[in-house]
Every structure is written in structure tokens, then in C-alpha cells.
Amino acid sequence: MATDAQLRDLEQRPQRYWNADGIPELVMGLVWIIWGVALLVGEALPPGRGQQGYWMVMPAILVLSGFGANWLIKRLKERLTYPRAGFVTYREPGRSARLLSAGVAILTAATLAFLIVTGRQGGTEQSAAPAIGLILSLAFLVAALRQRAPHYLALAGVALMLGLAFGALRLGWDAINWMLVLLGAAAALLGAWRLARFRRCNPPSVEHHP
Amino acid sequence: MTELDRVIHEPARLRIVALLAGVEEADFLWLLRESALTKGNLSSHVARLEEAGYVAVEKSFRGKIPLTLLRLTDAGRSAFGGYKRAMKAVLGKG
């Protein structure tokens, strides 16, 4: 007789399957690198029309790359994962889940904007890197526990170490951009390693149906 | 005593239904790997679930490769929900 826990485990398999191939970390890591480099370039541009124009289009680039990442993850899974380990169409999240996600995203963006504005005024920018490192680390920890994805613990450790290291280096706001680049590199490397391992363990299936 | 749905109560079929409950649809290969059943076993249990109206099976091609997609029907989802409630009642958690 199956227990509640066993049934829950089976129902959560699709979510774990999403994380099994390393593609989400690989793509998100690349996106974070692009974001970090784009922000560093923006900070380095000399003041003037060029810089103003750059910062005008920057938010659109950040948002579009986020959507693009989702599209790329799905295409890569169709090409690399599904032919080897099976095809899955995930259930669309319900209305309440969508509202919750949107609420968390808006709250996070508002908190970051508030921290940046008050930080610039109050000169607390040196504490931004450790604070963001801690927040990211906690987010990875929650993801690791909720999605039963222990590899996220490695990223939690990297985020925390980077936050502390950049806090000690006292680079100001640039520290956050560098953190994005390095954390992105760590995520992309972890994803690439996991994808290679997944492909080794799951040879392509020729035909699977009776 | 609460009646348990005999179609779902069989362990292999319960595994199939619980796996399909977490997705919109999945193909035979994914179900085969996740359920750890043999091809023949999985086919026969899927046929039994299809017969009961709990699982819908759609055969098609992706390029030249045959693709068998399976999804839980509304009746299947409702039966699985009912089964879980019945199990809780049987185990004294309801």
C-alpha cells in the first residue's frame, strides 16, 4: 500500500525531471553573465547621450533575455533531454500560483530598488554585496529543499562566499555586477557538467513504444 | 468502510496515475523510466487505465519517430483525488 509520502514523491518527479539535465542552470548562468557584463559596461560608459541611450534600452534587454532564457531552455530540452529520457508537458500553474509569483517578483524588485536608492544616499553600498549574497544563498537553499535539488546547495555556497568576498573588497555597486558574472559562471559550469553527465547516463532512445 | 477504487489501488497502476498527475502529458519513454516497470507491464496497465477512462492515449509521430502520449483524463484526476481521500480515511487521517 502506497503511503502519502510515496504518492507525493511520485507526483513531484516531473519537477525533479526539470532539474535533472543541468540545462536550466546552464542557461540561467549564461543570462546572469550577460546581465552582469551589460551592467558593468553601462557603469563604465562615459557620461553623455551614449550612456543615456544605453540605460534606456538596458531594462528591455534584461527583461527580453529573461523570456529568451525560458524559450531557450525549452528548445534545448526538446533537442537534448526528451529524445533520451522522455517527453513531458508540464502543467500550467494555476491563477493563484501566477499571482504569487508576480507578487514575489514585484516585491523583490521594489526591495532592490529601495536598497539601491537609499544605499546611494546613505553610503551603505559596501554592505550591498554581502546582503545580496545572503539573499541569493537563502533563495538557492529554499530551491534545493523544495525541489529536492541538492546541487543548488553548491550555488548557495558560491553566492554566500562571493557576497562575503566582494564585501571585503569594498568595490561598491560594481560588486553586485561582478557577483552576477561570477555566480553566472559558476551556474553555467555546474549546468554544463550536469548536462554532460546526463547525456553520458542517458543514451539516445531509438524507439520506446510497444 | 471507505471503498477504494480497485483500478487505481493496484500498485503499478497507482504509480502510473500518480506520475501522470504531476504533468499535463508525458510520453511512454518517460513513464517507462520513472515507473521502473517493464514495457509489457506498463502497456498492459496503461491499457487497463485507458479502458477505465482514466488515461487518454494518443499515438503520433515526431518526425519519423513514433510518439505515444499519455495524459490523465478529468475522470482519472478525479478518481486519483478520491483515492487519496479514501486512503487518508482508511488510515484514520481524514
PDB file of C-alpha atoms in Angstrom:
ATOM      1  CA  MET A   1       0.000   0.000   0.000  1.00  0.00           C
ATOM      2  CA  ALA A   2       1.485   3.344  -1.077  1.00  0.00           C
ATOM      3  CA  THR A   3       1.925   5.906   1.653  1.00  0.00           C
ATOM      4  CA  ASP A   4       1.154   9.614   1.349  1.00  0.00           C
ATOM      5  CA  ALA A   5       4.884  10.338   1.142  1.00  0.00           C
ATOM      6  CA  GLN A   6       5.366   7.834  -1.686  1.00  0.00           C
ATOM      7  CA  LEU A   7       2.495   9.342  -3.668  1.00  0.00           C
ATOM      8  CA  ARG A   8       3.835  12.860  -3.124  1.00  0.00           C
ATOM      9  CA  ASP A   9       7.256  11.665  -4.252  1.00  0.00           C
ATOM     10  CA  LEU A  10       5.766  10.312  -7.487  1.00  0.00           C
ATOM     11  CA  GLU A  11       3.778  13.482  -8.098  1.00  0.00           C
ATOM     12  CA  GLN A  12       6.959  15.574  -7.637  1.00  0.00           C
ATOM     13  CA  ARG A  13       9.019  13.530 -10.125  1.00  0.00           C
ATOM     14  CA  PRO A  14       8.195  15.836 -13.079  1.00  0.00           C
ATOM     15  CA  GLN A  15       9.552  18.830 -11.149  1.00  0.00           C
ATOM     16  CA  ARG A  16      12.764  16.922 -10.399  1.00  0.00           C
ATOM     17  CA  TYR A  17      12.955  15.857 -14.053  1.00  0.00           C
ATOM     18  CA  TRP A  18      13.057  19.555 -14.997  1.00  0.00           C
ATOM     19  CA  ASN A  19      16.275  19.907 -12.974  1.00  0.00           C
ATOM     20  CA  ALA A  20      17.835  16.575 -13.943  1.00  0.00           C
ATOM     21  CA  ASP A  21      19.764  17.641 -17.037  1.00  0.00           C
ATOM     22  CA  GLY A  22      21.575  20.820 -15.941  1.00  0.00           C
ATOM     23  CA  ILE A  23      20.058  22.879 -18.778  1.00  0.00           C
ATOM     24  CA  PRO A  24      18.208  25.377 -16.523  1.00  0.00           C
ATOM     25  CA  GLU A  25      21.410  26.204 -14.577  1.00  0.00           C
ATOM     26  CA  LEU A  26      23.454  26.399 -17.779  1.00  0.00           C
ATOM     27  CA  VAL A  27      21.075  28.853 -19.486  1.00  0.00           C
ATOM     28  CA  MET A  28      20.390  30.937 -16.363  1.00  0.00           C
ATOM     29  CA  GLY A  29      24.125  31.122 -15.699  1.00  0.00           C
ATOM     30  CA  LEU A  30      24.725  32.471 -19.204  1.00  0.00           C
ATOM     31  CA  VAL A  31      21.907  35.009 -18.749  1.00  0.00           C
ATOM     32  CA  TRP A  32      23.403  36.207 -15.442  1.00  0.00           C
ATOM     33  CA  ILE A  33      26.792  36.627 -17.133  1.00  0.00           C
ATOM     34  CA  ILE A  34      25.153  38.731 -19.880  1.00  0.00           C
ATOM     35  CA  TRP A  35      23.328  40.829 -17.266  1.00  0.00           C
ATOM     36  CA  GLY A  36      26.469  41.369 -15.195  1.00  0.00           C
ATOM     37  CA  VAL A  37      28.610  42.311 -18.212  1.00  0.00           C
ATOM     38  CA  ALA A  38      25.854  44.599 -19.559  1.00  0.00           C
ATOM     39  CA  LEU A  39      25.612  46.398 -16.205  1.00  0.00           C
ATOM     40  CA  LEU A  40      29.419  46.711 -15.926  1.00  0.00           C
ATOM     41  CA  VAL A  41      29.579  48.174 -19.448  1.00  0.00           C
ATOM     42  CA  GLY A  42      26.795  50.629 -18.538  1.00  0.00           C
ATOM     43  CA  GLU A  43      28.705  51.773 -15.454  1.00  0.00           C
ATOM     44  CA  ALA A  44      31.923  52.150 -17.445  1.00  0.00           C
ATOM     45  CA  LEU A  45      30.434  54.274 -20.255  1.00  0.00           C
ATOM     46  CA  PRO A  46      31.418  57.961 -20.187  1.00  0.00           C
ATOM     47  CA  PRO A  47      28.538  60.298 -19.274  1.00  0.00           C
ATOM     48  CA  GLY A  48      26.656  61.634 -22.258  1.00  0.00           C
ATOM     49  CA  ARG A  49      23.992  60.715 -24.793  1.00  0.00           C
ATOM     50  CA  GLY A  50      25.508  57.311 -25.450  1.00  0.00           C
ATOM     51  CA  GLN A  51      25.275  56.382 -21.786  1.00  0.00           C
ATOM     52  CA  GLN A  52      21.701  57.732 -21.526  1.00  0.00           C
ATOM     53  CA  GLY A  53      20.633  55.741 -24.575  1.00  0.00           C
ATOM     54  CA  TYR A  54      22.318  52.632 -23.208  1.00  0.00           C
ATOM     55  CA  TRP A  55      20.429  52.852 -19.910  1.00  0.00           C
ATOM     56  CA  MET A  56      17.167  53.491 -21.796  1.00  0.00           C
ATOM     57  CA  VAL A  57      17.347  50.170 -23.656  1.00  0.00           C
ATOM     58  CA  MET A  58      19.003  48.199 -20.836  1.00  0.00           C
ATOM     59  CA  PRO A  59      15.757  47.293 -18.925  1.00  0.00           C
ATOM     60  CA  ALA A  60      14.214  45.946 -22.140  1.00  0.00           C
ATOM     61  CA  ILE A  61      17.324  43.838 -22.795  1.00  0.00           C
ATOM     62  CA  LEU A  62      17.219  42.435 -19.253  1.00  0.00           C
ATOM     63  CA  VAL A  63      13.517  41.550 -19.492  1.00  0.00           C
ATOM     64  CA  LEU A  64      13.790  40.096 -23.015  1.00  0.00           C
ATOM     65  CA  SER A  65      16.789  37.976 -22.073  1.00  0.00           C
ATOM     66  CA  GLY A  66      14.745  36.561 -19.187  1.00  0.00           C
ATOM     67  CA  PHE A  67      11.948  35.486 -21.562  1.00  0.00           C
ATOM     68  CA  GLY A  68      14.537  34.339 -24.109  1.00  0.00           C
ATOM     69  CA  ALA A  69      16.135  32.113 -21.469  1.00  0.00           C
ATOM     70  CA  ASN A  70      12.837  30.318 -20.865  1.00  0.00           C
ATOM     71  CA  TRP A  71      12.388  29.766 -24.595  1.00  0.00           C
ATOM     72  CA  LEU A  72      15.965  28.505 -24.960  1.00  0.00           C
ATOM     73  CA  ILE A  73      15.619  26.076 -22.025  1.00  0.00           C
ATOM     74  CA  LYS A  74      12.522  24.526 -23.623  1.00  0.00           C
ATOM     75  CA  ARG A  75      14.161  24.221 -27.074  1.00  0.00           C
ATOM     76  CA  LEU A  76      17.325  22.650 -25.594  1.00  0.00           C
ATOM     77  CA  LYS A  77      15.262  20.160 -23.606  1.00  0.00           C
ATOM     78  CA  GLU A  78      13.355  19.188 -26.765  1.00  0.00           C
ATOM     79  CA  ARG A  79      16.644  18.581 -28.553  1.00  0.00           C
ATOM     80  CA  LEU A  80      18.834  17.087 -25.829  1.00  0.00           C
ATOM     81  CA  THR A  81      16.711  15.738 -22.990  1.00  0.00           C
ATOM     82  CA  TYR A  82      13.408  14.425 -24.313  1.00  0.00           C
ATOM     83  CA  PRO A  83      14.849  12.135 -27.026  1.00  0.00           C
ATOM     84  CA  ARG A  84      16.942  10.459 -24.325  1.00  0.00           C
ATOM     85  CA  ALA A  85      14.727  10.335 -21.259  1.00  0.00           C
ATOM     86  CA  GLY A  86      11.204  11.031 -22.422  1.00  0.00           C
ATOM     87  CA  PHE A  87       8.928  13.908 -23.287  1.00  0.00           C
ATOM     88  CA  VAL A  88       6.890  15.777 -20.696  1.00  0.00           C
ATOM     89  CA  THR A  89       4.473  18.678 -20.992  1.00  0.00           C
ATOM     90  CA  TYR A  90       4.332  20.484 -17.671  1.00  0.00           C
ATOM     91  CA  ARG A  91       1.061  21.651 -16.183  1.00  0.00           C
ATOM     92  CA  GLU A  92       0.397  25.375 -16.393  1.00  0.00           C
ATOM     93  CA  PRO A  93       0.493  26.998 -12.954  1.00  0.00           C
ATOM     94  CA  GLY A  94      -2.882  27.986 -11.552  1.00  0.00           C
ATOM     95  CA  ARG A  95      -4.100  31.579 -11.189  1.00  0.00           C
ATOM     96  CA  SER A  96      -3.107  31.816  -7.518  1.00  0.00           C
ATOM     97  CA  ALA A  97       0.402  30.480  -8.248  1.00  0.00           C
ATOM     98  CA  ARG A  98       0.844  33.044 -11.056  1.00  0.00           C
ATOM     99  CA  LEU A  99      -0.343  35.859  -8.775  1.00  0.00           C
ATOM    100  CA  LEU A 100       2.020  34.699  -6.016  1.00  0.00           C
ATOM    101  CA  SER A 101       4.991  34.589  -8.435  1.00  0.00           C
ATOM    102  CA  ALA A 102       4.150  38.058  -9.781  1.00  0.00           C
ATOM    103  CA  GLY A 103       3.794  39.378  -6.212  1.00  0.00           C
ATOM    104  CA  VAL A 104       7.162  37.955  -5.140  1.00  0.00           C
ATOM    105  CA  ALA A 105       8.843  39.376  -8.283  1.00  0.00           C
ATOM    106  CA  ILE A 106       7.364  42.854  -7.743  1.00  0.00           C
ATOM    107  CA  LEU A 107       8.260  42.802  -4.035  1.00  0.00           C
ATOM    108  CA  THR A 108      11.851  41.703  -4.790  1.00  0.00           C
ATOM    109  CA  ALA A 109      12.280  44.402  -7.477  1.00  0.00           C
ATOM    110  CA  ALA A 110      10.833  47.066  -5.167  1.00  0.00           C
ATOM    111  CA  THR A 111      13.107  45.984  -2.298  1.00  0.00           C
ATOM    112  CA  LEU A 112      16.182  46.044  -4.543  1.00  0.00           C
ATOM    113  CA  ALA A 113      15.249  49.472  -5.946  1.00  0.00           C
ATOM    114  CA  PHE A 114      14.711  50.785  -2.401  1.00  0.00           C
ATOM    115  CA  LEU A 115      18.060  49.350  -1.241  1.00  0.00           C
ATOM    116  CA  ILE A 116      19.894  50.875  -4.202  1.00  0.00           C
ATOM    117  CA  VAL A 117      18.311  54.344  -3.800  1.00  0.00           C
ATOM    118  CA  THR A 118      18.716  54.514  -0.011  1.00  0.00           C
ATOM    119  CA  GLY A 119      22.139  52.864  -0.258  1.00  0.00           C
ATOM    120  CA  ARG A 120      23.403  55.557  -2.637  1.00  0.00           C
ATOM    121  CA  GLN A 121      22.091  58.271  -0.341  1.00  0.00           C
ATOM    122  CA  GLY A 122      23.205  56.689   2.905  1.00  0.00           C
ATOM    123  CA  GLY A 123      26.568  55.381   1.723  1.00  0.00           C
ATOM    124  CA  THR A 124      25.702  51.830   2.671  1.00  0.00           C
ATOM    125  CA  GLU A 125      26.713  50.455  -0.721  1.00  0.00           C
ATOM    126  CA  GLN A 126      29.569  48.442   0.805  1.00  0.00           C
ATOM    127  CA  SER A 127      27.061  46.245   2.623  1.00  0.00           C
ATOM    128  CA  ALA A 128      25.033  45.558  -0.545  1.00  0.00           C
ATOM    129  CA  ALA A 129      27.216  42.678  -1.776  1.00  0.00           C
ATOM    130  CA  PRO A 130      27.080  40.633   1.466  1.00  0.00           C
ATOM    131  CA  ALA A 131      23.341  41.343   1.800  1.00  0.00           C
ATOM    132  CA  ILE A 132      22.574  40.231  -1.760  1.00  0.00           C
ATOM    133  CA  GLY A 133      24.913  37.254  -1.400  1.00  0.00           C
ATOM    134  CA  LEU A 134      22.964  36.184   1.674  1.00  0.00           C
ATOM    135  CA  ILE A 135      19.576  36.673  -0.026  1.00  0.00           C
ATOM    136  CA  LEU A 136      20.657  34.687  -3.099  1.00  0.00           C
ATOM    137  CA  SER A 137      22.142  31.996  -0.901  1.00  0.00           C
ATOM    138  CA  LEU A 138      18.874  31.630   1.016  1.00  0.00           C
ATOM    139  CA  ALA A 139      16.931  31.528  -2.270  1.00  0.00           C
ATOM    140  CA  PHE A 140      19.127  28.663  -3.534  1.00  0.00           C
ATOM    141  CA  LEU A 141      18.755  26.890  -0.199  1.00  0.00           C
ATOM    142  CA  VAL A 142      14.949  27.088  -0.404  1.00  0.00           C
ATOM    143  CA  ALA A 143      15.045  25.901  -4.042  1.00  0.00           C
ATOM    144  CA  ALA A 144      17.294  22.976  -3.063  1.00  0.00           C
ATOM    145  CA  LEU A 145      14.908  21.867  -0.329  1.00  0.00           C
ATOM    146  CA  ARG A 146      11.635  22.485  -2.164  1.00  0.00           C
ATOM    147  CA  GLN A 147      12.715  20.924  -5.438  1.00  0.00           C
ATOM    148  CA  ARG A 148      14.905  18.259  -3.841  1.00  0.00           C
ATOM    149  CA  ALA A 149      17.798  19.550  -5.933  1.00  0.00           C
ATOM    150  CA  PRO A 150      20.926  19.248  -3.751  1.00  0.00           C
ATOM    151  CA  HIS A 151      23.160  20.711  -6.469  1.00  0.00           C
ATOM    152  CA  TYR A 152      21.592  24.108  -5.702  1.00  0.00           C
ATOM    153  CA  LEU A 153      23.366  23.923  -2.329  1.00  0.00           C
ATOM    154  CA  ALA A 154      26.653  24.371  -4.209  1.00  0.00           C
ATOM    155  CA  LEU A 155      25.291  27.573  -5.760  1.00  0.00           C
ATOM    156  CA  ALA A 156      24.063  28.707  -2.326  1.00  0.00           C
ATOM    157  CA  GLY A 157      27.619  28.303  -1.019  1.00  0.00           C
ATOM    158  CA  VAL A 158      29.109  30.139  -4.010  1.00  0.00           C
ATOM    159  CA  ALA A 159      26.633  33.045  -3.627  1.00  0.00           C
ATOM    160  CA  LEU A 160      27.437  33.395   0.071  1.00  0.00           C
ATOM    161  CA  MET A 161      31.208  33.243  -0.483  1.00  0.00           C
ATOM    162  CA  LEU A 162      31.051  35.782  -3.321  1.00  0.00           C
ATOM    163  CA  GLY A 163      28.935  38.128  -1.187  1.00  0.00           C
ATOM    164  CA  LEU A 164      31.418  37.974   1.674  1.00  0.00           C
ATOM    165  CA  ALA A 165      34.455  38.264  -0.623  1.00  0.00           C
ATOM    166  CA  PHE A 166      33.096  41.285  -2.515  1.00  0.00           C
ATOM    167  CA  GLY A 167      32.005  42.850   0.754  1.00  0.00           C
ATOM    168  CA  ALA A 168      35.615  42.616   1.950  1.00  0.00           C
ATOM    169  CA  LEU A 169      36.949  44.045  -1.338  1.00  0.00           C
ATOM    170  CA  ARG A 170      34.715  47.128  -0.952  1.00  0.00           C
ATOM    171  CA  LEU A 171      34.009  47.604  -4.655  1.00  0.00           C
ATOM    172  CA  GLY A 172      30.740  49.464  -4.087  1.00  0.00           C
ATOM    173  CA  TRP A 173      27.872  48.830  -6.529  1.00  0.00           C
ATOM    174  CA  ASP A 174      30.190  47.245  -9.085  1.00  0.00           C
ATOM    175  CA  ALA A 175      30.470  44.321  -6.662  1.00  0.00           C
ATOM    176  CA  ILE A 176      26.891  43.273  -7.461  1.00  0.00           C
ATOM    177  CA  ASN A 177      27.587  43.250 -11.204  1.00  0.00           C
ATOM    178  CA  TRP A 178      30.751  41.191 -10.686  1.00  0.00           C
ATOM    179  CA  MET A 179      28.798  38.862  -8.421  1.00  0.00           C
ATOM    180  CA  LEU A 180      26.287  38.288 -11.244  1.00  0.00           C
ATOM    181  CA  VAL A 181      29.117  37.476 -13.658  1.00  0.00           C
ATOM    182  CA  LEU A 182      30.911  35.062 -11.314  1.00  0.00           C
ATOM    183  CA  LEU A 183      27.756  33.421  -9.966  1.00  0.00           C
ATOM    184  CA  GLY A 184      26.587  33.063 -13.580  1.00  0.00           C
ATOM    185  CA  ALA A 185      29.892  31.420 -14.483  1.00  0.00           C
ATOM    186  CA  ALA A 186      29.567  29.012 -11.540  1.00  0.00           C
ATOM    187  CA  ALA A 187      25.954  28.148 -12.503  1.00  0.00           C
ATOM    188  CA  ALA A 188      26.863  27.692 -16.189  1.00  0.00           C
ATOM    189  CA  LEU A 189      29.800  25.430 -15.322  1.00  0.00           C
ATOM    190  CA  LEU A 190      27.680  23.366 -12.930  1.00  0.00           C
ATOM    191  CA  GLY A 191      24.941  23.107 -15.575  1.00  0.00           C
ATOM    192  CA  ALA A 192      27.393  22.104 -18.308  1.00  0.00           C
ATOM    193  CA  TRP A 193      28.905  19.406 -16.086  1.00  0.00           C
ATOM    194  CA  ARG A 194      25.467  18.062 -15.141  1.00  0.00           C
ATOM    195  CA  LEU A 195      24.328  18.104 -18.781  1.00  0.00           C
ATOM    196  CA  ALA A 196      27.423  16.147 -19.863  1.00  0.00           C
ATOM    197  CA  ARG A 197      26.785  13.606 -17.102  1.00  0.00           C
ATOM    198  CA  PHE A 198      23.088  13.356 -18.014  1.00  0.00           C
ATOM    199  CA  ARG A 199      23.988  12.680 -21.663  1.00  0.00           C
ATOM    200  CA  ARG A 200      26.517  10.033 -20.636  1.00  0.00           C
ATOM    201  CA  CYS A 201      23.998   8.265 -18.392  1.00  0.00           C
ATOM    202  CA  ASN A 202      21.105   8.523 -20.877  1.00  0.00           C
ATOM    203  CA  PRO A 203      21.988   7.369 -24.386  1.00  0.00           C
ATOM    204  CA  PRO A 204      19.506   8.364 -27.124  1.00  0.00           C
ATOM    205  CA  SER A 205      16.483   6.104 -27.298  1.00  0.00           C
ATOM    206  CA  VAL A 206      15.751   4.708 -30.782  1.00  0.00           C
ATOM    207  CA  GLU A 207      12.186   3.669 -30.188  1.00  0.00           C
ATOM    208  CA  HIS A 208      10.359   3.251 -26.996  1.00  0.00           C
ATOM    209  CA  HIS A 209       6.784   2.369 -27.725  1.00  0.00           C
ATOM    210  CA  PRO A 210       5.180  -1.027 -27.868  1.00  0.00           C
TER     211      PRO A 210
ATOM    212  CA  MET B   1     -15.575   1.442   5.484  1.00  0.00           C
ATOM    213  CA  THR B   2     -14.499   3.735   2.601  1.00  0.00           C
ATOM    214  CA  GLU B   3     -14.405   1.981  -0.795  1.00  0.00           C
ATOM    215  CA  LEU B   4     -11.062   2.109  -2.553  1.00  0.00           C
ATOM    216  CA  ASP B   5     -11.019   2.338  -6.358  1.00  0.00           C
ATOM    217  CA  ARG B   6      -9.791  -1.116  -7.402  1.00  0.00           C
ATOM    218  CA  VAL B   7      -8.467   0.116 -10.758  1.00  0.00           C
ATOM    219  CA  ILE B   8      -6.136   2.633  -9.104  1.00  0.00           C
ATOM    220  CA  HIS B   9      -5.399   0.627  -5.980  1.00  0.00           C
ATOM    221  CA  GLU B  10      -3.188  -1.848  -7.874  1.00  0.00           C
ATOM    222  CA  PRO B  11       0.394  -0.663  -7.065  1.00  0.00           C
ATOM    223  CA  ALA B  12       1.702  -0.404 -10.643  1.00  0.00           C
ATOM    224  CA  ARG B  13      -1.382   1.463 -11.845  1.00  0.00           C
ATOM    225  CA  LEU B  14      -1.269   3.747  -8.808  1.00  0.00           C
ATOM    226  CA  ARG B  15       2.333   4.570  -9.710  1.00  0.00           C
ATOM    227  CA  ILE B  16       1.334   5.400 -13.289  1.00  0.00           C
ATOM    228  CA  VAL B  17      -1.595   7.570 -12.212  1.00  0.00           C
ATOM    229  CA  ALA B  18       0.469   9.414  -9.564  1.00  0.00           C
ATOM    230  CA  LEU B  19       3.214  10.129 -12.122  1.00  0.00           C
ATOM    231  CA  LEU B  20       0.721  11.409 -14.689  1.00  0.00           C
ATOM    232  CA  ALA B  21      -0.998  13.536 -12.032  1.00  0.00           C
ATOM    233  CA  GLY B  22       2.072  15.799 -11.926  1.00  0.00           C
ATOM    234  CA  VAL B  23       2.141  16.543 -15.671  1.00  0.00           C
ATOM    235  CA  GLU B  24      -0.155  17.728 -18.440  1.00  0.00           C
ATOM    236  CA  GLU B  25       1.012  14.827 -20.619  1.00  0.00           C
ATOM    237  CA  ALA B  26       4.046  12.590 -20.935  1.00  0.00           C
ATOM    238  CA  ASP B  27       5.325  10.057 -23.407  1.00  0.00           C
ATOM    239  CA  PHE B  28       5.727   6.320 -22.954  1.00  0.00           C
ATOM    240  CA  LEU B  29       9.514   6.544 -22.553  1.00  0.00           C
ATOM    241  CA  TRP B  30       9.304   8.946 -19.606  1.00  0.00           C
ATOM    242  CA  LEU B  31       6.667   6.841 -17.898  1.00  0.00           C
ATOM    243  CA  LEU B  32       8.706   3.695 -18.531  1.00  0.00           C
ATOM    244  CA  ARG B  33      11.801   5.196 -16.883  1.00  0.00           C
ATOM    245  CA  GLU B  34      10.035   6.818 -13.948  1.00  0.00           C
ATOM    246  CA  SER B  35       7.745   3.902 -13.137  1.00  0.00           C
ATOM    247  CA  ALA B  36      10.555   1.318 -13.430  1.00  0.00           C
ATOM    248  CA  LEU B  37       8.063  -1.120 -14.972  1.00  0.00           C
ATOM    249  CA  THR B  38       8.839  -3.310 -17.967  1.00  0.00           C
ATOM    250  CA  LYS B  39       7.447  -2.300 -21.372  1.00  0.00           C
ATOM    251  CA  GLY B  40       4.942  -5.123 -21.393  1.00  0.00           C
ATOM    252  CA  ASN B  41       3.801  -4.471 -17.855  1.00  0.00           C
ATOM    253  CA  LEU B  42       3.434  -0.760 -18.459  1.00  0.00           C
ATOM    254  CA  SER B  43       1.497  -1.340 -21.689  1.00  0.00           C
ATOM    255  CA  SER B  44      -0.969  -3.695 -20.067  1.00  0.00           C
ATOM    256  CA  HIS B  45      -1.583  -1.402 -17.088  1.00  0.00           C
ATOM    257  CA  VAL B  46      -1.980   1.633 -19.351  1.00  0.00           C
ATOM    258  CA  ALA B  47      -4.496  -0.349 -21.417  1.00  0.00           C
ATOM    259  CA  ARG B  48      -6.460  -1.146 -18.229  1.00  0.00           C
ATOM    260  CA  LEU B  49      -6.439   2.519 -17.194  1.00  0.00           C
ATOM    261  CA  GLU B  50      -7.478   3.580 -20.693  1.00  0.00           C
ATOM    262  CA  GLU B  51     -10.317   1.084 -20.583  1.00  0.00           C
ATOM    263  CA  ALA B  52     -11.487   2.596 -17.282  1.00  0.00           C
ATOM    264  CA  GLY B  53     -11.418   6.067 -18.884  1.00  0.00           C
ATOM    265  CA  TYR B  54      -8.683   7.325 -16.533  1.00  0.00           C
ATOM    266  CA  VAL B  55      -5.900   7.710 -19.079  1.00  0.00           C
ATOM    267  CA  ALA B  56      -6.048   9.022 -22.644  1.00  0.00           C
ATOM    268  CA  VAL B  57      -3.501   7.632 -25.108  1.00  0.00           C
ATOM    269  CA  GLU B  58      -2.579   9.441 -28.303  1.00  0.00           C
ATOM    270  CA  LYS B  59      -0.264   7.855 -30.855  1.00  0.00           C
ATOM    271  CA  SER B  60       1.509  10.098 -33.310  1.00  0.00           C
ATOM    272  CA  PHE B  61       4.900  10.698 -34.934  1.00  0.00           C
ATOM    273  CA  ARG B  62       7.581  13.238 -34.169  1.00  0.00           C
ATOM    274  CA  GLY B  63       9.492  13.267 -37.418  1.00  0.00           C
ATOM    275  CA  LYS B  64       9.972   9.580 -38.146  1.00  0.00           C
ATOM    276  CA  ILE B  65       9.877   8.523 -34.507  1.00  0.00           C
ATOM    277  CA  PRO B  66       6.619   7.149 -33.104  1.00  0.00           C
ATOM    278  CA  LEU B  67       5.382   9.055 -30.094  1.00  0.00           C
ATOM    279  CA  THR B  68       2.836   7.736 -27.618  1.00  0.00           C
ATOM    280  CA  LEU B  69       1.494  10.498 -25.406  1.00  0.00           C
ATOM    281  CA  LEU B  70      -0.410   9.726 -22.251  1.00  0.00           C
ATOM    282  CA  ARG B  71      -2.416  12.013 -20.056  1.00  0.00           C
ATOM    283  CA  LEU B  72      -4.745  11.672 -17.123  1.00  0.00           C
ATOM    284  CA  THR B  73      -8.363  12.416 -18.081  1.00  0.00           C
ATOM    285  CA  ASP B  74     -10.627  14.540 -15.883  1.00  0.00           C
ATOM    286  CA  ALA B  75     -12.179  11.291 -14.660  1.00  0.00           C
ATOM    287  CA  GLY B  76      -8.687   9.990 -13.866  1.00  0.00           C
ATOM    288  CA  ARG B  77      -7.735  13.109 -11.902  1.00  0.00           C
ATOM    289  CA  SER B  78     -10.986  12.994 -10.011  1.00  0.00           C
ATOM    290  CA  ALA B  79     -10.543   9.260  -9.292  1.00  0.00           C
ATOM    291  CA  PHE B  80      -6.965   9.837  -8.075  1.00  0.00           C
ATOM    292  CA  GLY B  81      -8.132  12.669  -5.793  1.00  0.00           C
ATOM    293  CA  GLY B  82     -10.898  10.436  -4.463  1.00  0.00           C
ATOM    294  CA  TYR B  83      -8.443   7.591  -3.936  1.00  0.00           C
ATOM    295  CA  LYS B  84      -6.110   9.798  -1.881  1.00  0.00           C
ATOM    296  CA  ARG B  85      -9.006  10.995   0.256  1.00  0.00           C
ATOM    297  CA  ALA B  86     -10.205   7.430   0.733  1.00  0.00           C
ATOM    298  CA  MET B  87      -6.703   6.311   1.712  1.00  0.00           C
ATOM    299  CA  LYS B  88      -6.494   9.060   4.325  1.00  0.00           C
ATOM    300  CA  ALA B  89      -9.859   7.984   5.701  1.00  0.00           C
ATOM    301  CA  VAL B  90      -8.774   4.336   5.794  1.00  0.00           C
ATOM    302  CA  LEU B  91      -5.561   5.278   7.575  1.00  0.00           C
ATOM    303  CA  GLY B  92      -7.509   7.450  10.008  1.00  0.00           C
ATOM    304  CA  LYS B  93      -6.127  10.796   8.843  1.00  0.00           C
ATOM    305  CA  GLY B  94      -9.319  12.052   7.275  1.00  0.00           C
TER     306      GLY B  94
END
